[in-house]
Coordinates of C-alpha atoms in Angstrom, one line a residue:
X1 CA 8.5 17.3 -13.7
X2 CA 7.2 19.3 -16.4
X3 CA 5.4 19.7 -18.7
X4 CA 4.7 15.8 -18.4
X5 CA 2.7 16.4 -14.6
X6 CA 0.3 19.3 -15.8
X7 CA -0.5 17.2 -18.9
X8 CA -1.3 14.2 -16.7
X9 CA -3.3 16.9 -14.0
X10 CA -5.0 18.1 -16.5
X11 CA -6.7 14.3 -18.0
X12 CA -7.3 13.9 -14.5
X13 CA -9.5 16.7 -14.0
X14 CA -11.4 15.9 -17.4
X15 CA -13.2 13.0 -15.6
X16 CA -16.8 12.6 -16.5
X17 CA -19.9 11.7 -14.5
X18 CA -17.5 11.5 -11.6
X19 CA -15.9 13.6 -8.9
X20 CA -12.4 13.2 -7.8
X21 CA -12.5 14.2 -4.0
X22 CA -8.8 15.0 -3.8
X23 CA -5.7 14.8 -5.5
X24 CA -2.1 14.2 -4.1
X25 CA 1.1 15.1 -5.5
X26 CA 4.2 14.5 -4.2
X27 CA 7.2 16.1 -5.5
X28 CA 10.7 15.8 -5.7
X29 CA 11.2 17.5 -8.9
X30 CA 11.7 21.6 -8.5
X31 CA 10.1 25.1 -7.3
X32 CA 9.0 25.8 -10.5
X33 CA 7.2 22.7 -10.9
X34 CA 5.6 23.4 -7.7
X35 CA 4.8 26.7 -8.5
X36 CA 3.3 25.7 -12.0
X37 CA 1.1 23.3 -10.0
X38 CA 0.3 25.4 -7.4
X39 CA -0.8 28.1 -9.5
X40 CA -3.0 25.9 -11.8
X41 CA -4.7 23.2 -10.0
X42 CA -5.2 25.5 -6.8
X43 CA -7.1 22.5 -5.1
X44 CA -4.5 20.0 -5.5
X45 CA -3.0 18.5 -2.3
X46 CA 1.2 19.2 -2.7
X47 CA 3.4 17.6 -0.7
X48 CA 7.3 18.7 -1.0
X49 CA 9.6 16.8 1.2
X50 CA 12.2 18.4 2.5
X51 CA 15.2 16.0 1.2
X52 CA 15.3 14.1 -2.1
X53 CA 13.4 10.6 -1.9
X54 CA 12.7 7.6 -3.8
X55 CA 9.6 6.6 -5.9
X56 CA 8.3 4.0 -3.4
X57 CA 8.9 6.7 -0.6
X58 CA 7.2 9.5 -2.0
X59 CA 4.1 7.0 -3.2
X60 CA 4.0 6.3 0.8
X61 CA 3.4 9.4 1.6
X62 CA 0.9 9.7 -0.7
X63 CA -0.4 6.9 0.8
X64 CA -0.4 7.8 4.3
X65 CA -1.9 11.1 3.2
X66 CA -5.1 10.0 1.6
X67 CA -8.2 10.2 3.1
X68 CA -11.0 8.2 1.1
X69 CA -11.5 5.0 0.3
X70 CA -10.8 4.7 -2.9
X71 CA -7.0 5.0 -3.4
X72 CA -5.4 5.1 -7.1
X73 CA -1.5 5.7 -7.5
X74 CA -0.7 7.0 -11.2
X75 CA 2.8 8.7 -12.4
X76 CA 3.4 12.2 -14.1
X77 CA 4.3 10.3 -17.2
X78 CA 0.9 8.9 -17.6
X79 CA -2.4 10.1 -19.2
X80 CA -5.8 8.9 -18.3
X81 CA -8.9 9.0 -20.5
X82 CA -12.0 10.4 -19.5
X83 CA -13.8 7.1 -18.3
X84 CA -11.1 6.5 -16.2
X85 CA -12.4 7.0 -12.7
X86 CA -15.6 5.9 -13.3
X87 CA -14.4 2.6 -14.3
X88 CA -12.8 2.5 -11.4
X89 CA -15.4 2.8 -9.1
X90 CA -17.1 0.5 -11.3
X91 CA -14.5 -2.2 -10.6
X92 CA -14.3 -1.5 -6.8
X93 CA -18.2 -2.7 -6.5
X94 CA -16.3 -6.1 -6.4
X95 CA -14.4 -7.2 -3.4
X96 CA -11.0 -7.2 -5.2
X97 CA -8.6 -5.1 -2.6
X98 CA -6.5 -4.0 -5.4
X99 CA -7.6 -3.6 -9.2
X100 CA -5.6 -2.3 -12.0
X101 CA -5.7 -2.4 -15.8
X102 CA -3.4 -1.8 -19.1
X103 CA -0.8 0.6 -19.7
X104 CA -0.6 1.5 -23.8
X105 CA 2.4 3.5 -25.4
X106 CA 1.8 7.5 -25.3
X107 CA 5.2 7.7 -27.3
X108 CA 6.0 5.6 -30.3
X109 CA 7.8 8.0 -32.8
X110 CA 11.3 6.1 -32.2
X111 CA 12.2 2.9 -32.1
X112 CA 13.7 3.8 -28.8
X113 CA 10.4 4.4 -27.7
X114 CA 9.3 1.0 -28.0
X115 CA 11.9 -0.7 -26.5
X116 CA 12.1 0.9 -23.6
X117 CA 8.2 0.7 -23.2
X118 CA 8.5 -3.4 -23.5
X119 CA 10.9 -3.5 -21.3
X120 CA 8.7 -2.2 -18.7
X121 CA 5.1 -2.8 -19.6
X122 CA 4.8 -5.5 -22.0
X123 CA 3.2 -7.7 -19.2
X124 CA 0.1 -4.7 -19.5
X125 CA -0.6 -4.3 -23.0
X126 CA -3.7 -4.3 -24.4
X127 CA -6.0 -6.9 -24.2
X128 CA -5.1 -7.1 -20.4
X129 CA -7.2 -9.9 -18.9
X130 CA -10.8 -9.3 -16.7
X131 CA -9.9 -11.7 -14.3
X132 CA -7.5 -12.5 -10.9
X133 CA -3.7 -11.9 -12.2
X134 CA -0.3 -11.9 -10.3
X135 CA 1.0 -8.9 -10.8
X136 CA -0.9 -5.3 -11.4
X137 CA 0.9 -2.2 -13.1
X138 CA 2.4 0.5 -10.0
X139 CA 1.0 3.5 -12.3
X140 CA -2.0 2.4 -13.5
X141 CA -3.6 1.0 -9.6
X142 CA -6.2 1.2 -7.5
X143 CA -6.7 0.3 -3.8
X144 CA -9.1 -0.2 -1.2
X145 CA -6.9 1.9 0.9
X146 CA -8.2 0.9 4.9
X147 CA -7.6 -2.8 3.7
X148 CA -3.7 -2.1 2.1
X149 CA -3.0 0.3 5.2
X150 CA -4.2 -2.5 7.3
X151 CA -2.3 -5.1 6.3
X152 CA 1.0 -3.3 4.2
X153 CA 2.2 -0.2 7.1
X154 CA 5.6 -1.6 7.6
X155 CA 5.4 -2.6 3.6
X156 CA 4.8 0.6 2.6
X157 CA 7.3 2.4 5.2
X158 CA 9.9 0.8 4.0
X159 CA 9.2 2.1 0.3
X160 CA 9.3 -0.5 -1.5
X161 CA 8.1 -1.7 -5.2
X162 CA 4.7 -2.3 -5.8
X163 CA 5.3 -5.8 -6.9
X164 CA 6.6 -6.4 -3.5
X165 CA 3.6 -4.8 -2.2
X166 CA 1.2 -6.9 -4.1
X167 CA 3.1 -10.2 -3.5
X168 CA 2.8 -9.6 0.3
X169 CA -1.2 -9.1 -0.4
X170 CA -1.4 -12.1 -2.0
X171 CA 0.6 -14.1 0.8
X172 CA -2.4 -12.3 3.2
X173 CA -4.9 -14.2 1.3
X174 CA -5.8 -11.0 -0.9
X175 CA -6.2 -11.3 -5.4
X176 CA -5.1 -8.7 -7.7
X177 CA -7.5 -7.8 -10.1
X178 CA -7.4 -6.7 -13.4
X179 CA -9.8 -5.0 -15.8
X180 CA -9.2 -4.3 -19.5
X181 CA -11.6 -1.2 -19.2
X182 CA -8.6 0.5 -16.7
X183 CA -6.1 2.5 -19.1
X184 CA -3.2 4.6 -18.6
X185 CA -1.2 6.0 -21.5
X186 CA 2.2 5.8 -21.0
X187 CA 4.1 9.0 -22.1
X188 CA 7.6 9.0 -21.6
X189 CA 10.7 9.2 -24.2
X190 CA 14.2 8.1 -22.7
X191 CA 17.2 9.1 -24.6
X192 CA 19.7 5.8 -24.8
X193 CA 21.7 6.2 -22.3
X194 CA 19.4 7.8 -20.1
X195 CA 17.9 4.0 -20.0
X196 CA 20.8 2.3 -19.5
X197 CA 20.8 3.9 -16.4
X198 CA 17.3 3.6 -15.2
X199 CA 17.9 0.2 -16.2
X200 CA 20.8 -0.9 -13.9
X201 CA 19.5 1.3 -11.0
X202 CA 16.3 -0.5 -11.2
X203 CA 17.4 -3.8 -11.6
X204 CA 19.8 -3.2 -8.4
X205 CA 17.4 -1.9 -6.3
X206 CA 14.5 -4.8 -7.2
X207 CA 17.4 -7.4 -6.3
X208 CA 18.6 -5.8 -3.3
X209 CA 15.5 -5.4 -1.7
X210 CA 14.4 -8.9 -3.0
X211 CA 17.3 -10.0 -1.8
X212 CA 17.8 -8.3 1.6
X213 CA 17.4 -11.2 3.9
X214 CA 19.4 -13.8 1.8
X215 CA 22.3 -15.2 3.5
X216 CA 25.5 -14.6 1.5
X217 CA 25.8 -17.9 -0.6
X218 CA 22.6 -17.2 -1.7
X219 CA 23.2 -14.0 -3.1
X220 CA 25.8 -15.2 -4.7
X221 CA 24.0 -18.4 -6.4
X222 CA 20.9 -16.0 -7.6
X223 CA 24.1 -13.8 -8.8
X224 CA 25.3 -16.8 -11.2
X225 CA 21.8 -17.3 -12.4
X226 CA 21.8 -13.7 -13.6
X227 CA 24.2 -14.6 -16.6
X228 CA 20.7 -16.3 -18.3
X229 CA 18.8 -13.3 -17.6
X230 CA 18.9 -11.4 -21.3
X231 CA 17.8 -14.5 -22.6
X232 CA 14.8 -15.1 -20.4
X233 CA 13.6 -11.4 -20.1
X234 CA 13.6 -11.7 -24.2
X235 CA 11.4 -14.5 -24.1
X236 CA 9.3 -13.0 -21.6
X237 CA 8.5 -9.8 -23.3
X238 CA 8.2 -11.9 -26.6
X239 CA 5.6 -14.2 -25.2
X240 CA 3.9 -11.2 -23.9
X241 CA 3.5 -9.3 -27.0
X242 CA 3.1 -11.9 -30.1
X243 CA -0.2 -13.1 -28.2
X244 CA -1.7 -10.2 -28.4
X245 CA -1.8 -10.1 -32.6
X246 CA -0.3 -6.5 -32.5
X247 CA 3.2 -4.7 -32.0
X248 CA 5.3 -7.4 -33.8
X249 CA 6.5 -5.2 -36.4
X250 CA 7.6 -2.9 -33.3
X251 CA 8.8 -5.6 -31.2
X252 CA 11.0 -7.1 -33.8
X253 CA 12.5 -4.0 -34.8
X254 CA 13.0 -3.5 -30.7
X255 CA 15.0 -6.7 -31.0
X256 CA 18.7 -5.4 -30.7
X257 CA 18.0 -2.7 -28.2
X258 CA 15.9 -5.0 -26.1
X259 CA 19.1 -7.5 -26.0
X260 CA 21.1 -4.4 -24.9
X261 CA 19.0 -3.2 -22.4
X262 CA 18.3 -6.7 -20.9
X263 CA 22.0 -7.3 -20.1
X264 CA 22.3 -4.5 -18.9
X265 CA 19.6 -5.1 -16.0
X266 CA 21.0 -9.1 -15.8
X267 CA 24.4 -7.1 -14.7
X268 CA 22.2 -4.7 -12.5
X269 CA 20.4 -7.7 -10.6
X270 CA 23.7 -9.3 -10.4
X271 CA 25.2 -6.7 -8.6
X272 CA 22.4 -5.7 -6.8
X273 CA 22.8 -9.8 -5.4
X274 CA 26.7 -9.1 -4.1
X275 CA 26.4 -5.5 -2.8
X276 CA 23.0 -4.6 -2.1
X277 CA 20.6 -1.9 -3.2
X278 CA 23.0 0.9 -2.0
X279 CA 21.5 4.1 -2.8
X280 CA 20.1 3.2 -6.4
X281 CA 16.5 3.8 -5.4
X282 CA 17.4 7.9 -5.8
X283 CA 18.7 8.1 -9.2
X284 CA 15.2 6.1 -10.4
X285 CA 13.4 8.9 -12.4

């Protein structure tokens, strides 16, 4: 919604020494974002479905939309720089199907701030690496988009995560790719229990759908498993970030909210494991 999507229209179109042939947006938010859109970016592509969907739904029909071969996915919260798409292209001279890059903190005025960016991109802080990876950013992307559509239709229809996405790519025999000279700035600012939230709503919805096929006792053993969870997400982000020789100062004064926030997704996941996804994919902002 706004004013975060005109901001993020607006870097788009300051591209230089290339031309973006179309832009998609697809919105759930309001009519006044619409209109707002409408009236100021009069070439943009807007899609409004007619009931309210989930993130991995309204990316497919962006998807499904798109017309040229180059296919990049980016949220409203996110700002581009002005090299952006040319890098791109740049990178898609390569035979990598899918190519992404970092994603660096548009909002750092709170502690707040910070710990709910580590939570979900320290993996893509700068100095990503130029060179295969496992796992890409889902707003800072870029396809070949014949080669996902492909291979990914009933992926995609089902609207799922991009890591899911990705993973099923590389079970097909396809790398990820990713390129330091790819950035996205991430401009977002949760209040705290706005996150908590997002947090448990997330974390159900990555363990039902991870988990959809699992018989029961299963479920319930990757449920058990989730009471290490804080513990390891912690080290994750930890190892992700003191590498990099910046953001320490950040990161450890991040410390206690990170702890709060990672239990709450080890309860999310758990539950997620016992009762499904439900309907937690529509209250993801």
């Amino acid at each position: 919604g706004l004013p975060v999507i005109k901001e993020c229209l607006e870097s788009i179109y300051r591209q230089k020494n290339s031309t973006i042939a179309e832009v998609i947006v697809v919105d759930c938010s309001n009519e006044h974002t619409r209109k707002v859109i409408a009236e100021s970016f009069k070439e943009i592509i807007l899609i409004h479905p007619k009931r309210k969907m989930s993130i991995p739904e309204l990316r497919a029909i962006g998807i499904k939309e798109a017309r040229y071969e180059l296919l990049a996915l980016i949220e409203d919260h996110c700002l581009v720089p002005e090299n952006w798409f040319t890098e791109m292209i740049k990178a898609h001279e390569s035979n990598y199907v899918a190519i992404g890059g970092a994603v660096e903190n548009a909002c750092h005025e709170k502690v707040l701030d910070w710990a709910t960016f580590f939570c979900e991109y320290s993996a893509f802080i700068q100095p990503v690496p130029f060179s295969p990876v496992r796992e890409l950013p889902g707003n800072n992307v870029s396809y070949k988009r014949n080669k996902i559509q492909d291979v990914l239709n009933d992926a995609i229809d089902k609207g799922v995560w991009e890591g899911f996405i990705h993973q099923k790519l590389i079970d097909r025999g396809y790398e990820l790719f990713s390129t330091p000279s790819l950035v996205v700035f991430h401009k977002k600012s949760f209040s705290f229990f706005e996150f908590l939230v997002q947090r448990f709503y997330y974390s159900q919805s990555y363990a039902g759908m991870r988990s959809s096929e699992f018989p029961f006792a299963k479920r319930v053993i990757y449920s058990i498993f989730c009471l290490f969870l804080p513990f390891m997400l912690i080290f994750r982000i930890c190892v992700r970030v003191i590498p990099k020789g910046k953001l320490r100062k950040e990161l450890a004064l991040s410390a206690p909210l990170l702890f709060i926030f990672t239990t709450v997704w080890a309860i999310g996941e758990c539950w997620g494991y016992l009762f499904g996804m439900g309907n937690s994919l529509l209250y993801i902002k």
